[in-house]
mmCIF file with all atom_site columns, C-alpha atoms in Angstrom:
data_model
loop_
_atom_site.group_PDB
_atom_site.id
_atom_site.type_symbol
_atom_site.label_atom_id
_atom_site.label_alt_id
_atom_site.label_comp_id
_atom_site.label_asym_id
_atom_site.label_entity_id
_atom_site.label_seq_id
_atom_site.pdbx_PDB_ins_code
_atom_site.Cartn_x
_atom_site.Cartn_y
_atom_site.Cartn_z
_atom_site.occupancy
_atom_site.B_iso_or_equiv
_atom_site.pdbx_formal_charge
_atom_site.auth_seq_id
_atom_site.auth_comp_id
_atom_site.auth_asym_id
_atom_site.auth_atom_id
_atom_site.pdbx_PDB_model_num
ATOM 1   C CA . UNK A 1 1   ? 6.694   153.703 107.763 1.00 84.00 ? 1   UNK A CA 1
ATOM 2   C CA . UNK A 1 2   ? 3.574   153.851 109.904 1.00 90.00 ? 2   UNK A CA 1
ATOM 3   C CA . UNK A 1 3   ? 1.358   154.444 106.865 1.00 88.00 ? 3   UNK A CA 1
ATOM 4   C CA . UNK A 1 4   ? 2.950   151.488 105.088 1.00 88.00 ? 4   UNK A CA 1
ATOM 5   C CA . UNK A 1 5   ? 2.315   149.200 108.067 1.00 89.00 ? 5   UNK A CA 1
ATOM 6   C CA . UNK A 1 6   ? -1.278  150.425 108.386 1.00 92.00 ? 6   UNK A CA 1
ATOM 7   C CA . UNK A 1 7   ? -1.984  149.779 104.714 1.00 89.00 ? 7   UNK A CA 1
ATOM 8   C CA . UNK A 1 8   ? -0.465  146.315 105.033 1.00 88.00 ? 8   UNK A CA 1
ATOM 9   C CA . UNK A 1 9   ? -2.550  145.641 108.161 1.00 89.00 ? 9   UNK A CA 1
ATOM 10  C CA . UNK A 1 10  ? -5.694  146.876 106.406 1.00 91.00 ? 10  UNK A CA 1
ATOM 11  C CA . UNK A 1 11  ? -5.167  144.523 103.466 1.00 88.00 ? 11  UNK A CA 1
ATOM 12  C CA . UNK A 1 12  ? -4.467  141.684 105.884 1.00 88.00 ? 12  UNK A CA 1
ATOM 13  C CA . UNK A 1 13  ? -7.708  142.389 107.757 1.00 91.00 ? 13  UNK A CA 1
ATOM 14  C CA . UNK A 1 14  ? -9.739  142.704 104.564 1.00 91.00 ? 14  UNK A CA 1
ATOM 15  C CA . UNK A 1 15  ? -8.445  139.370 103.295 1.00 92.00 ? 15  UNK A CA 1
ATOM 16  C CA . UNK A 1 16  ? -9.098  137.364 106.476 1.00 92.00 ? 16  UNK A CA 1
ATOM 17  C CA . UNK A 1 17  ? -12.607 136.220 105.525 1.00 93.00 ? 17  UNK A CA 1
ATOM 18  C CA . UNK A 1 18  ? -12.229 136.069 101.745 1.00 94.00 ? 18  UNK A CA 1
ATOM 19  C CA . UNK A 1 19  ? -9.497  136.557 99.156  1.00 93.00 ? 19  UNK A CA 1
ATOM 20  C CA . UNK A 1 20  ? -8.971  140.166 98.106  1.00 92.00 ? 20  UNK A CA 1
ATOM 21  C CA . UNK A 1 21  ? -8.288  141.585 94.659  1.00 93.00 ? 21  UNK A CA 1
ATOM 22  C CA . UNK A 1 22  ? -6.707  145.029 94.671  1.00 90.00 ? 22  UNK A CA 1
ATOM 23  C CA . UNK A 1 23  ? -6.688  146.705 91.241  1.00 92.00 ? 23  UNK A CA 1
ATOM 24  C CA . UNK A 1 24  ? -4.338  149.621 90.633  1.00 91.00 ? 24  UNK A CA 1
ATOM 25  C CA . UNK A 1 25  ? -4.614  151.156 87.181  1.00 90.00 ? 25  UNK A CA 1
ATOM 26  C CA . UNK A 1 26  ? -2.325  153.439 85.188  1.00 89.00 ? 26  UNK A CA 1
ATOM 27  C CA . UNK A 1 27  ? 0.758   153.085 87.378  1.00 90.00 ? 27  UNK A CA 1
ATOM 28  C CA . UNK A 1 28  ? 2.771   154.852 84.668  1.00 88.00 ? 28  UNK A CA 1
ATOM 29  C CA . UNK A 1 29  ? 1.371   158.056 86.271  1.00 87.00 ? 29  UNK A CA 1
ATOM 30  C CA . UNK A 1 30  ? 2.530   157.105 89.767  1.00 89.00 ? 30  UNK A CA 1
ATOM 31  C CA . UNK A 1 31  ? 5.064   158.882 91.959  1.00 90.00 ? 31  UNK A CA 1
ATOM 32  C CA . UNK A 1 32  ? 7.960   157.536 94.024  1.00 89.00 ? 32  UNK A CA 1
ATOM 33  C CA . UNK A 1 33  ? 6.036   157.341 97.321  1.00 89.00 ? 33  UNK A CA 1
ATOM 34  C CA . UNK A 1 34  ? 3.236   155.326 95.712  1.00 89.00 ? 34  UNK A CA 1
ATOM 35  C CA . UNK A 1 35  ? 5.804   152.965 94.213  1.00 91.00 ? 35  UNK A CA 1
ATOM 36  C CA . UNK A 1 36  ? 7.295   152.632 97.711  1.00 90.00 ? 36  UNK A CA 1
ATOM 37  C CA . UNK A 1 37  ? 3.890   151.579 99.012  1.00 89.00 ? 37  UNK A CA 1
ATOM 38  C CA . UNK A 1 38  ? 3.503   149.123 96.132  1.00 89.00 ? 38  UNK A CA 1
ATOM 39  C CA . UNK A 1 39  ? 6.929   147.620 96.870  1.00 89.00 ? 39  UNK A CA 1
ATOM 40  C CA . UNK A 1 40  ? 6.105   147.273 100.579 1.00 89.00 ? 40  UNK A CA 1
ATOM 41  C CA . UNK A 1 41  ? 2.700   145.726 99.937  1.00 87.00 ? 41  UNK A CA 1
ATOM 42  C CA . UNK A 1 42  ? 4.058   143.271 97.366  1.00 87.00 ? 42  UNK A CA 1
ATOM 43  C CA . UNK A 1 43  ? 6.541   141.914 99.916  1.00 85.00 ? 43  UNK A CA 1
ATOM 44  C CA . UNK A 1 44  ? 4.046   141.984 102.786 1.00 83.00 ? 44  UNK A CA 1
ATOM 45  C CA . UNK A 1 45  ? 1.094   140.324 101.067 1.00 81.00 ? 45  UNK A CA 1
ATOM 46  C CA . UNK A 1 46  ? 3.117   137.456 99.595  1.00 81.00 ? 46  UNK A CA 1
ATOM 47  C CA . UNK A 1 47  ? 1.740   135.134 102.291 1.00 83.00 ? 47  UNK A CA 1
ATOM 48  C CA . UNK A 1 48  ? -1.799  136.575 102.338 1.00 87.00 ? 48  UNK A CA 1
ATOM 49  C CA . UNK A 1 49  ? -4.780  135.742 100.110 1.00 91.00 ? 49  UNK A CA 1
ATOM 50  C CA . UNK A 1 50  ? -4.373  139.047 98.251  1.00 89.00 ? 50  UNK A CA 1
ATOM 51  C CA . UNK A 1 51  ? -3.922  139.492 94.538  1.00 90.00 ? 51  UNK A CA 1
ATOM 52  C CA . UNK A 1 52  ? -2.543  142.844 93.523  1.00 89.00 ? 52  UNK A CA 1
ATOM 53  C CA . UNK A 1 53  ? -3.274  143.568 89.874  1.00 91.00 ? 53  UNK A CA 1
ATOM 54  C CA . UNK A 1 54  ? -1.647  146.649 88.381  1.00 91.00 ? 54  UNK A CA 1
ATOM 55  C CA . UNK A 1 55  ? -1.766  148.133 84.913  1.00 90.00 ? 55  UNK A CA 1
ATOM 56  C CA . UNK A 1 56  ? 0.787   150.389 83.246  1.00 89.00 ? 56  UNK A CA 1
ATOM 57  C CA . UNK A 1 57  ? 2.077   151.252 79.810  1.00 85.00 ? 57  UNK A CA 1
ATOM 58  C CA . UNK A 1 58  ? 5.557   149.664 79.597  1.00 84.00 ? 58  UNK A CA 1
ATOM 59  C CA . UNK A 1 59  ? 6.944   152.262 77.203  1.00 80.00 ? 59  UNK A CA 1
ATOM 60  C CA . UNK A 1 60  ? 6.065   155.032 79.680  1.00 81.00 ? 60  UNK A CA 1
ATOM 61  C CA . UNK A 1 61  ? 8.101   153.568 82.519  1.00 83.00 ? 61  UNK A CA 1
ATOM 62  C CA . UNK A 1 62  ? 11.162  153.095 80.295  1.00 81.00 ? 62  UNK A CA 1
ATOM 63  C CA . UNK A 1 63  ? 11.488  156.848 79.789  1.00 75.00 ? 63  UNK A CA 1
ATOM 64  C CA . UNK A 1 64  ? 13.952  158.463 82.182  1.00 76.00 ? 64  UNK A CA 1
ATOM 65  C CA . UNK A 1 65  ? 14.229  157.140 85.700  1.00 83.00 ? 65  UNK A CA 1
ATOM 66  C CA . UNK A 1 66  ? 10.630  156.193 86.370  1.00 86.00 ? 66  UNK A CA 1
ATOM 67  C CA . UNK A 1 67  ? 10.364  154.782 89.915  1.00 87.00 ? 67  UNK A CA 1
ATOM 68  C CA . UNK A 1 68  ? 8.246   151.836 88.779  1.00 89.00 ? 68  UNK A CA 1
ATOM 69  C CA . UNK A 1 69  ? 11.001  150.522 86.477  1.00 89.00 ? 69  UNK A CA 1
ATOM 70  C CA . UNK A 1 70  ? 13.344  149.453 89.299  1.00 88.00 ? 70  UNK A CA 1
ATOM 71  C CA . UNK A 1 71  ? 10.458  148.311 91.486  1.00 89.00 ? 71  UNK A CA 1
ATOM 72  C CA . UNK A 1 72  ? 9.231   145.949 88.756  1.00 89.00 ? 72  UNK A CA 1
ATOM 73  C CA . UNK A 1 73  ? 12.728  144.514 88.261  1.00 88.00 ? 73  UNK A CA 1
ATOM 74  C CA . UNK A 1 74  ? 13.121  143.969 92.002  1.00 90.00 ? 74  UNK A CA 1
ATOM 75  C CA . UNK A 1 75  ? 9.696   142.325 92.408  1.00 89.00 ? 75  UNK A CA 1
ATOM 76  C CA . UNK A 1 76  ? 10.330  140.049 89.426  1.00 89.00 ? 76  UNK A CA 1
ATOM 77  C CA . UNK A 1 77  ? 13.729  139.041 90.867  1.00 91.00 ? 77  UNK A CA 1
ATOM 78  C CA . UNK A 1 78  ? 12.019  137.983 94.122  1.00 89.00 ? 78  UNK A CA 1
ATOM 79  C CA . UNK A 1 79  ? 9.168   136.251 92.257  1.00 88.00 ? 79  UNK A CA 1
ATOM 80  C CA . UNK A 1 80  ? 6.647   138.686 93.744  1.00 87.00 ? 80  UNK A CA 1
ATOM 81  C CA . UNK A 1 81  ? 5.206   139.739 90.405  1.00 87.00 ? 81  UNK A CA 1
ATOM 82  C CA . UNK A 1 82  ? 4.545   138.500 86.929  1.00 89.00 ? 82  UNK A CA 1
ATOM 83  C CA . UNK A 1 83  ? 4.135   140.701 83.881  1.00 89.00 ? 83  UNK A CA 1
ATOM 84  C CA . UNK A 1 84  ? 1.449   139.910 81.343  1.00 89.00 ? 84  UNK A CA 1
ATOM 85  C CA . UNK A 1 85  ? 1.988   141.903 78.162  1.00 87.00 ? 85  UNK A CA 1
ATOM 86  C CA . UNK A 1 86  ? -0.907  142.727 75.887  1.00 82.00 ? 86  UNK A CA 1
ATOM 87  C CA . UNK A 1 87  ? -0.345  142.051 72.218  1.00 88.00 ? 87  UNK A CA 1
ATOM 88  C CA . UNK A 1 88  ? -2.194  143.803 69.435  1.00 92.00 ? 88  UNK A CA 1
ATOM 89  C CA . UNK A 1 89  ? -5.703  142.547 68.845  1.00 95.00 ? 89  UNK A CA 1
ATOM 90  C CA . UNK A 1 90  ? -6.283  140.227 65.915  1.00 95.00 ? 90  UNK A CA 1
ATOM 91  C CA . UNK A 1 91  ? -9.379  140.566 63.743  1.00 93.00 ? 91  UNK A CA 1
ATOM 92  C CA . UNK A 1 92  ? -10.934 137.725 65.754  1.00 96.00 ? 92  UNK A CA 1
ATOM 93  C CA . UNK A 1 93  ? -10.076 139.492 69.021  1.00 96.00 ? 93  UNK A CA 1
ATOM 94  C CA . UNK A 1 94  ? -11.901 142.612 67.831  1.00 96.00 ? 94  UNK A CA 1
ATOM 95  C CA . UNK A 1 95  ? -14.956 140.504 66.933  1.00 96.00 ? 95  UNK A CA 1
ATOM 96  C CA . UNK A 1 96  ? -14.855 138.933 70.413  1.00 96.00 ? 96  UNK A CA 1
ATOM 97  C CA . UNK A 1 97  ? -14.458 142.349 72.057  1.00 96.00 ? 97  UNK A CA 1
ATOM 98  C CA . UNK A 1 98  ? -17.486 143.669 70.184  1.00 97.00 ? 98  UNK A CA 1
ATOM 99  C CA . UNK A 1 99  ? -19.556 140.664 71.256  1.00 96.00 ? 99  UNK A CA 1
ATOM 100 C CA . UNK A 1 100 ? -18.472 140.967 74.898  1.00 96.00 ? 100 UNK A CA 1
ATOM 101 C CA . UNK A 1 101 ? -18.954 144.731 75.128  1.00 96.00 ? 101 UNK A CA 1
ATOM 102 C CA . UNK A 1 102 ? -22.101 145.048 72.995  1.00 97.00 ? 102 UNK A CA 1
ATOM 103 C CA . UNK A 1 103 ? -24.332 142.044 73.656  1.00 96.00 ? 103 UNK A CA 1
ATOM 104 C CA . UNK A 1 104 ? -26.588 141.401 71.857  1.00 96.00 ? 104 UNK A CA 1
ATOM 105 C CA . UNK A 1 105 ? -25.706 143.226 68.650  1.00 96.00 ? 105 UNK A CA 1
ATOM 106 C CA . UNK A 1 106 ? -26.381 143.088 64.943  1.00 93.00 ? 106 UNK A CA 1
ATOM 107 C CA . UNK A 1 107 ? -23.146 144.701 63.749  1.00 95.00 ? 107 UNK A CA 1
ATOM 108 C CA . UNK A 1 108 ? -22.152 143.844 60.186  1.00 94.00 ? 108 UNK A CA 1
ATOM 109 C CA . UNK A 1 109 ? -19.000 141.709 59.829  1.00 89.00 ? 109 UNK A CA 1
ATOM 110 C CA . UNK A 1 110 ? -17.233 144.598 58.103  1.00 93.00 ? 110 UNK A CA 1
ATOM 111 C CA . UNK A 1 111 ? -17.519 146.709 61.279  1.00 95.00 ? 111 UNK A CA 1
ATOM 112 C CA . UNK A 1 112 ? -14.956 144.624 63.202  1.00 95.00 ? 112 UNK A CA 1
ATOM 113 C CA . UNK A 1 113 ? -12.597 144.647 60.215  1.00 94.00 ? 113 UNK A CA 1
ATOM 114 C CA . UNK A 1 114 ? -12.922 148.430 59.915  1.00 92.00 ? 114 UNK A CA 1
ATOM 115 C CA . UNK A 1 115 ? -12.224 148.934 63.648  1.00 93.00 ? 115 UNK A CA 1
ATOM 116 C CA . UNK A 1 116 ? -9.183  146.626 63.445  1.00 94.00 ? 116 UNK A CA 1
ATOM 117 C CA . UNK A 1 117 ? -7.848  148.416 60.367  1.00 91.00 ? 117 UNK A CA 1
ATOM 118 C CA . UNK A 1 118 ? -8.353  151.888 61.847  1.00 89.00 ? 118 UNK A CA 1
ATOM 119 C CA . UNK A 1 119 ? -6.625  151.055 65.159  1.00 89.00 ? 119 UNK A CA 1
ATOM 120 C CA . UNK A 1 120 ? -4.013  148.553 63.916  1.00 90.00 ? 120 UNK A CA 1
ATOM 121 C CA . UNK A 1 121 ? -5.290  146.316 66.709  1.00 92.00 ? 121 UNK A CA 1
ATOM 122 C CA . UNK A 1 122 ? -3.843  148.487 69.489  1.00 89.00 ? 122 UNK A CA 1
ATOM 123 C CA . UNK A 1 123 ? -6.026  147.596 72.512  1.00 89.00 ? 123 UNK A CA 1
ATOM 124 C CA . UNK A 1 124 ? -6.104  151.105 73.997  1.00 83.00 ? 124 UNK A CA 1
ATOM 125 C CA . UNK A 1 125 ? -6.949  152.703 70.648  1.00 86.00 ? 125 UNK A CA 1
ATOM 126 C CA . UNK A 1 126 ? -9.578  150.066 69.901  1.00 91.00 ? 126 UNK A CA 1
ATOM 127 C CA . UNK A 1 127 ? -11.376 150.571 73.207  1.00 90.00 ? 127 UNK A CA 1
ATOM 128 C CA . UNK A 1 128 ? -11.081 154.359 72.909  1.00 87.00 ? 128 UNK A CA 1
ATOM 129 C CA . UNK A 1 129 ? -12.543 154.343 69.408  1.00 90.00 ? 129 UNK A CA 1
ATOM 130 C CA . UNK A 1 130 ? -15.460 152.143 70.486  1.00 93.00 ? 130 UNK A CA 1
ATOM 131 C CA . UNK A 1 131 ? -16.184 154.420 73.467  1.00 91.00 ? 131 UNK A CA 1
ATOM 132 C CA . UNK A 1 132 ? -15.999 157.453 71.171  1.00 89.00 ? 132 UNK A CA 1
ATOM 133 C CA . UNK A 1 133 ? -18.407 155.895 68.643  1.00 92.00 ? 133 UNK A CA 1
ATOM 134 C CA . UNK A 1 134 ? -20.798 155.041 71.473  1.00 93.00 ? 134 UNK A CA 1
ATOM 135 C CA . UNK A 1 135 ? -20.683 158.559 72.963  1.00 90.00 ? 135 UNK A CA 1
ATOM 136 C CA . UNK A 1 136 ? -21.143 160.092 69.532  1.00 89.00 ? 136 UNK A CA 1
ATOM 137 C CA . UNK A 1 137 ? -24.201 157.890 68.955  1.00 92.00 ? 137 UNK A CA 1
ATOM 138 C CA . UNK A 1 138 ? -22.842 155.811 66.065  1.00 92.00 ? 138 UNK A CA 1
ATOM 139 C CA . UNK A 1 139 ? -23.248 152.713 68.230  1.00 94.00 ? 139 UNK A CA 1
ATOM 140 C CA . UNK A 1 140 ? -26.647 152.786 69.902  1.00 95.00 ? 140 UNK A CA 1
ATOM 141 C CA . UNK A 1 141 ? -28.606 150.646 72.318  1.00 95.00 ? 141 UNK A CA 1
ATOM 142 C CA . UNK A 1 142 ? -32.204 150.386 71.159  1.00 91.00 ? 142 UNK A CA 1
ATOM 143 C CA . UNK A 1 143 ? -34.696 148.055 72.850  1.00 91.00 ? 143 UNK A CA 1
ATOM 144 C CA . UNK A 1 144 ? -31.865 146.223 74.665  1.00 94.00 ? 144 UNK A CA 1
ATOM 145 C CA . UNK A 1 145 ? -30.058 145.580 71.366  1.00 95.00 ? 145 UNK A CA 1
ATOM 146 C CA . UNK A 1 146 ? -26.859 147.235 70.085  1.00 97.00 ? 146 UNK A CA 1
ATOM 147 C CA . UNK A 1 147 ? -26.727 148.345 66.484  1.00 95.00 ? 147 UNK A CA 1
ATOM 148 C CA . UNK A 1 148 ? -25.080 150.921 64.250  1.00 95.00 ? 148 UNK A CA 1
ATOM 149 C CA . UNK A 1 149 ? -27.048 154.151 64.065  1.00 93.00 ? 149 UNK A CA 1
ATOM 150 C CA . UNK A 1 150 ? -25.871 154.818 60.491  1.00 89.00 ? 150 UNK A CA 1
ATOM 151 C CA . UNK A 1 151 ? -24.462 152.759 57.636  1.00 89.00 ? 151 UNK A CA 1
ATOM 152 C CA . UNK A 1 152 ? -20.740 152.008 57.792  1.00 87.00 ? 152 UNK A CA 1
ATOM 153 C CA . UNK A 1 153 ? -20.125 154.033 54.635  1.00 83.00 ? 153 UNK A CA 1
ATOM 154 C CA . UNK A 1 154 ? -21.427 157.161 56.355  1.00 83.00 ? 154 UNK A CA 1
ATOM 155 C CA . UNK A 1 155 ? -19.523 156.618 59.589  1.00 79.00 ? 155 UNK A CA 1
ATOM 156 C CA . UNK A 1 156 ? -16.430 158.758 60.064  1.00 71.00 ? 156 UNK A CA 1
ATOM 157 C CA . UNK A 1 157 ? -13.785 156.893 62.058  1.00 70.00 ? 157 UNK A CA 1
ATOM 158 C CA . UNK A 1 158 ? -12.097 159.860 63.706  1.00 67.00 ? 158 UNK A CA 1
ATOM 159 C CA . UNK A 1 159 ? -9.301  159.441 66.188  1.00 67.00 ? 159 UNK A CA 1
ATOM 160 C CA . UNK A 1 160 ? -10.720 160.394 69.613  1.00 62.00 ? 160 UNK A CA 1
ATOM 161 C CA . UNK A 1 161 ? -9.202  163.478 71.273  1.00 70.00 ? 161 UNK A CA 1
ATOM 162 C CA . UNK A 1 162 ? -7.892  161.361 74.165  1.00 67.00 ? 162 UNK A CA 1
ATOM 163 C CA . UNK A 1 163 ? -5.892  159.224 71.720  1.00 65.00 ? 163 UNK A CA 1
ATOM 164 C CA . UNK A 1 164 ? -4.678  162.302 69.820  1.00 65.00 ? 164 UNK A CA 1
ATOM 165 C CA . UNK A 1 165 ? -3.434  163.798 73.101  1.00 68.00 ? 165 UNK A CA 1
ATOM 166 C CA . UNK A 1 166 ? -1.614  160.581 74.001  1.00 63.00 ? 166 UNK A CA 1
ATOM 167 C CA . UNK A 1 167 ? 0.037   160.401 70.567  1.00 63.00 ? 167 UNK A CA 1
ATOM 168 C CA . UNK A 1 168 ? 1.054   164.063 70.855  1.00 66.00 ? 168 UNK A CA 1
ATOM 169 C CA . UNK A 1 169 ? 2.530   163.422 74.323  1.00 64.00 ? 169 UNK A CA 1
ATOM 170 C CA . UNK A 1 170 ? 4.477   160.424 73.033  1.00 60.00 ? 170 UNK A CA 1
ATOM 171 C CA . UNK A 1 171 ? 5.798   162.305 70.021  1.00 61.00 ? 171 UNK A CA 1
ATOM 172 C CA . UNK A 1 172 ? 7.022   165.137 72.249  1.00 63.00 ? 172 UNK A CA 1
ATOM 173 C CA . UNK A 1 173 ? 9.314   162.692 74.062  1.00 60.00 ? 173 UNK A CA 1
ATOM 174 C CA . UNK A 1 174 ? 11.054  161.796 70.777  1.00 57.00 ? 174 UNK A CA 1
ATOM 175 C CA . UNK A 1 175 ? 14.036  163.676 69.465  1.00 61.00 ? 175 UNK A CA 1
ATOM 176 C CA . UNK A 1 176 ? 13.449  165.871 66.395  1.00 65.00 ? 176 UNK A CA 1
ATOM 177 C CA . UNK A 1 177 ? 14.962  163.337 63.970  1.00 63.00 ? 177 UNK A CA 1
ATOM 178 C CA . UNK A 1 178 ? 12.670  160.549 65.158  1.00 57.00 ? 178 UNK A CA 1
ATOM 179 C CA . UNK A 1 179 ? 9.560   162.745 64.894  1.00 56.00 ? 179 UNK A CA 1
ATOM 180 C CA . UNK A 1 180 ? 10.198  163.353 61.205  1.00 56.00 ? 180 UNK A CA 1
ATOM 181 C CA . UNK A 1 181 ? 10.588  159.679 60.362  1.00 51.00 ? 181 UNK A CA 1
#
């Protein structure tokens, strides 16, 4: 209880002179005590200039008795939180993402279409693939300008290991009949 109060006091003090944005990412990995802190802070900061922004994968908290599932329901019931779901990215969204992330660039129009097709517009997969292509050197920054290091026809659009691991983890949670489908 003392730790909860101290965290609440700290956020209150930090937000006295200017509004505060607290970003908590990947809450699908969180434990029960962290969810308890989140619940406490959400109730406590309701009257303070604090915005608590949290990210999580909804499908991950639906499995079993994840502690965040009930916390989210409770906070929504008290109007202490609002969920913003991400949809799949359209072809135009992928073009916009490329322009925001890689400015300026001279990517061919087909590049965005190829990325969209390969990832089915899944935001996490799209970002992961772009990071992978950048690390591998297929997307390169030369003289403050982003371009493709090789022609699209020569580029292999592999699924990054991080995405493979996530897909494997998800498939392991399915029953045997669902995995075969």
